C-alpha cells in the first residue's frame, strides 16, 4: 500500500503532463514545426511559498507569438538567505481549457534547484502552443494564456 502511495504521485504527474489535465502543460519531445497565422499572448507569473526565502520572478511579463511558434522565456530565482537551499517549482496554465495545447520543450520545473547563499540564477522555459489549438472551437475566445510557477522549499 505504501509503495502504491509513493508511485501514485509520479504517475499522476505523468498523466497530467500527457493530457494537460488540471492546468498542467504538456511536455513535448521536440520543438514545433508548424506555425499558424493566429497570435496569442502568454503571460508569466511567479510565486514562492512562505517557507522559501527566495525572490522569484519572470524576466518578462508577457510575450506575443504565433500559435505553433517556439517561445523562450526566462525566470530568475535568488536565494536571499545565508545558507544553501533546495527548491522545486510546480506550474499550471490558465485558462485550464488551454492547458492541453501548451507544450513545454525544456523547463526547470520538477527539477531540484539548489541555490547557494545569495546566488541568483536565470531559468529558461522553452514552449509552444500546439497548432491544433485553432481547431478547438472552445478556445476561440482565448487570447491570453498564463503560465504560473510556484517554488517550494524541499527538505533534505
Short mmCIF file of C-alpha atoms in Angstrom, two decimals:
data_model
loop_
_atom_site.label_atom_id
_atom_site.label_comp_id
_atom_site.label_asym_id
_atom_site.label_seq_id
_atom_site.Cartn_x
_atom_site.Cartn_y
_atom_site.Cartn_z
CA UNK A 1 0.00 0.00 0.00
CA UNK A 2 2.85 2.40 0.88
CA UNK A 3 4.54 1.64 -2.46
CA UNK A 4 1.31 2.47 -4.28
CA UNK A 5 1.10 5.82 -2.48
CA UNK A 6 4.67 6.78 -3.46
CA UNK A 7 4.16 5.61 -7.05
CA UNK A 8 0.90 7.49 -7.46
CA UNK A 9 2.50 10.97 -7.43
CA UNK A 10 4.82 10.39 -10.43
CA UNK A 11 2.06 8.51 -12.27
CA UNK A 12 -0.40 11.35 -11.68
CA UNK A 13 2.22 13.92 -12.77
CA UNK A 14 2.92 11.95 -15.95
CA UNK A 15 -0.81 11.64 -16.67
CA UNK A 16 -1.27 15.41 -16.24
CA UNK A 17 1.74 16.19 -18.45
CA UNK A 18 0.50 13.89 -21.20
CA UNK A 19 -3.11 15.11 -21.15
CA UNK A 20 -2.97 18.70 -19.91
CA UNK A 21 -5.29 17.69 -17.05
CA UNK A 22 -5.75 20.20 -14.20
CA UNK A 23 -3.97 23.03 -15.99
CA UNK A 24 -0.74 21.07 -16.42
CA UNK A 25 1.20 21.96 -19.57
CA UNK A 26 2.18 19.04 -21.77
CA UNK A 27 5.80 18.02 -22.23
CA UNK A 28 6.98 17.99 -25.85
CA UNK A 29 9.95 15.99 -27.07
CA UNK A 30 10.77 18.37 -29.92
CA UNK A 31 10.12 21.98 -30.95
CA UNK A 32 7.07 22.81 -33.04
CA UNK A 33 7.41 22.51 -36.81
CA UNK A 34 4.12 24.18 -37.83
CA UNK A 35 3.16 27.82 -37.29
CA UNK A 36 -0.42 29.05 -37.65
CA UNK A 37 -1.30 32.63 -38.58
CA UNK A 38 -3.05 33.44 -35.29
CA UNK A 39 -1.34 35.18 -32.39
CA UNK A 40 -1.68 34.52 -28.69
CA UNK A 41 -0.22 36.28 -25.68
CA UNK A 42 1.44 34.23 -22.97
CA UNK A 43 1.71 35.93 -19.59
CA UNK A 44 4.18 34.77 -16.94
CA UNK A 45 3.70 34.82 -13.17
CA UNK A 46 5.77 33.56 -10.25
CA UNK A 47 5.31 32.93 -6.54
CA UNK A 48 7.32 31.45 -3.69
CA UNK A 49 6.00 29.52 -0.73
CA UNK A 50 6.26 31.41 2.56
CA UNK A 51 8.93 28.99 3.89
CA UNK A 52 11.28 29.65 0.98
CA UNK A 53 13.46 32.77 1.38
CA UNK A 54 13.90 33.28 -2.35
CA UNK A 55 12.99 36.06 -4.70
CA UNK A 56 11.48 34.52 -7.84
CA UNK A 57 10.04 36.36 -10.82
CA UNK A 58 9.69 36.25 -14.59
CA UNK A 59 12.17 38.41 -16.51
CA UNK A 60 9.41 39.36 -18.93
CA UNK A 61 5.74 39.86 -18.12
CA UNK A 62 4.39 38.50 -21.37
CA UNK A 63 5.22 37.56 -24.93
CA UNK A 64 3.02 37.54 -28.03
CA UNK A 65 3.72 34.88 -30.61
CA UNK A 66 2.03 32.94 -33.36
CA UNK A 67 0.44 29.65 -32.43
CA UNK A 68 2.97 26.91 -33.16
CA UNK A 69 5.91 29.31 -32.87
CA UNK A 70 8.55 28.28 -30.35
CA UNK A 71 8.76 30.71 -27.44
CA UNK A 72 11.50 31.26 -24.89
CA UNK A 73 11.01 32.92 -21.52
CA UNK A 74 13.28 33.38 -18.54
CA UNK A 75 12.58 33.38 -14.84
CA UNK A 76 15.06 34.45 -12.19
CA UNK A 77 15.49 33.00 -8.73
CA UNK A 78 17.65 34.45 -5.97
CA UNK A 79 18.42 32.90 -2.61
CA UNK A 80 18.04 35.69 -0.04
CA UNK A 81 19.42 33.63 2.85
CA UNK A 82 22.87 32.84 4.21
CA UNK A 83 22.53 29.10 3.58
CA UNK A 84 22.22 26.83 0.57
CA UNK A 85 18.59 25.93 -0.07
CA UNK A 86 16.97 23.39 -2.37
CA UNK A 87 13.70 24.31 -4.05
CA UNK A 88 11.38 22.86 -6.65
CA UNK A 89 8.82 24.60 -8.83
CA UNK A 90 5.34 23.46 -9.73
CA UNK A 91 3.39 25.01 -12.56
CA UNK A 92 -0.01 25.40 -14.18
CA UNK A 93 -1.71 27.06 -17.12
CA UNK A 94 -4.87 29.15 -17.16
CA UNK A 95 -7.38 29.07 -18.59
CA UNK A 96 -7.41 25.37 -17.83
CA UNK A 97 -9.05 24.57 -21.18
CA UNK A 98 -5.87 25.79 -22.94
CA UNK A 99 -3.53 23.51 -20.94
CA UNK A 100 -3.73 20.50 -23.30
CA UNK A 101 -2.29 22.72 -26.05
CA UNK A 102 0.53 24.31 -24.03
CA UNK A 103 3.71 22.30 -24.67
CA UNK A 104 6.94 22.76 -22.78
CA UNK A 105 10.07 21.54 -24.54
CA UNK A 106 12.51 22.44 -21.78
CA UNK A 107 11.81 23.65 -18.27
CA UNK A 108 13.34 24.00 -14.81
CA UNK A 109 10.15 22.75 -13.16
CA UNK A 110 10.05 19.49 -11.23
CA UNK A 111 13.83 19.52 -11.01
CA UNK A 112 15.62 20.17 -7.76
CA UNK A 113 17.23 23.61 -7.81
CA UNK A 114 19.96 24.28 -5.28
CA UNK A 115 20.96 27.89 -4.77
CA UNK A 116 23.93 28.75 -2.57
CA UNK A 117 23.67 31.80 -0.27
CA UNK A 118 22.66 34.90 -2.24
CA UNK A 119 23.03 33.12 -5.59
CA UNK A 120 20.95 34.46 -8.47
CA UNK A 121 20.11 32.19 -11.41
CA UNK A 122 18.21 32.60 -14.67
CA UNK A 123 15.97 29.67 -15.54
CA UNK A 124 14.66 29.25 -19.08
CA UNK A 125 11.45 27.67 -20.30
CA UNK A 126 11.06 26.77 -23.98
CA UNK A 127 7.48 26.24 -25.12
CA UNK A 128 4.90 26.39 -27.91
CA UNK A 129 1.14 26.33 -28.30
CA UNK A 130 0.05 23.28 -30.31
CA UNK A 131 -1.28 24.33 -33.74
CA UNK A 132 -4.39 22.19 -33.09
CA UNK A 133 -5.38 24.96 -30.67
CA UNK A 134 -7.05 26.77 -33.60
CA UNK A 135 -9.23 23.71 -34.38
CA UNK A 136 -10.86 23.72 -30.93
CA UNK A 137 -13.97 25.96 -31.02
CA UNK A 138 -13.94 26.18 -27.19
CA UNK A 139 -10.73 28.22 -27.50
CA UNK A 140 -11.99 30.84 -29.95
CA UNK A 141 -12.28 33.34 -27.08
CA UNK A 142 -8.81 32.68 -25.64
CA UNK A 143 -6.39 35.50 -26.41
CA UNK A 144 -4.28 35.24 -23.23
CA UNK A 145 -2.72 32.21 -21.55
CA UNK A 146 -1.00 32.49 -18.17
CA UNK A 147 1.91 30.23 -17.23
CA UNK A 148 2.34 30.26 -13.45
CA UNK A 149 5.14 28.81 -11.34
CA UNK A 150 5.40 28.44 -7.57
CA UNK A 151 8.67 27.49 -5.89
CA UNK A 152 8.61 25.39 -2.72
CA UNK A 153 11.39 24.56 -0.30
CA UNK A 154 12.49 20.92 -0.26
CA UNK A 155 13.58 19.29 2.96
CA UNK A 156 16.81 17.33 2.68
#
